[in-house]
Amino acid sequence: MRKWLHDRPWIWIVVFLACLVAGSLVTVVIAQLNRPEIVRPR
């Protein structure tokens, strides 16, 4: 398994990009869930 990963370094790039995309999606979801309500004064 270690030699297989060592022979294919592009897999690490794909994993890194997938983690970036997943992290940004989680950030957007959390921001939507914690969105503040706009209270307009009368």
C-alpha positions as a printed Julia matrix, in Angstrom:
42×3 Matrix{Float64}:
   0.0    0.0    0.0
   2.8    2.43   0.9
   4.67   1.72  -2.34
   1.42   2.11  -4.3
   0.87   5.57  -2.79
   4.52   6.46  -3.28
   4.28   5.59  -6.99
   1.17   7.79  -7.42
   1.87  11.24  -5.9
  -1.08  12.84  -7.74
  -3.42  11.05  -5.31
  -2.22  13.37  -2.53
  -3.09  16.4   -4.68
  -6.59  15.01  -5.28
  -7.07  14.31  -1.56
  -5.88  17.82  -0.69
  -8.26  19.44  -3.19
 -11.14  17.28  -1.96
 -10.43  18.37   1.64
 -10.41  22.03   0.54
 -13.76  21.66  -1.24
 -15.3   19.78   1.7
 -14.02  22.37   4.15
 -15.46  25.25   2.15
 -18.81  23.48   1.85
 -18.91  22.87   5.61
 -18.06  26.55   6.17
 -20.92  27.66   3.9
 -23.38  25.3    5.61
 -22.39  26.52   9.08
 -22.65  30.14   7.93
 -26.15  29.49   6.56
 -27.26  27.78   9.78
 -25.88  30.6   11.96
 -27.14  33.42   9.74
 -28.29  36.32  11.91
 -31.8   37.66  11.54
 -32.08  41.24  10.39
 -34.28  43.18  12.8
 -35.62  46.4   11.29
 -36.47  49.15  13.79
 -39.99  50.52  13.47
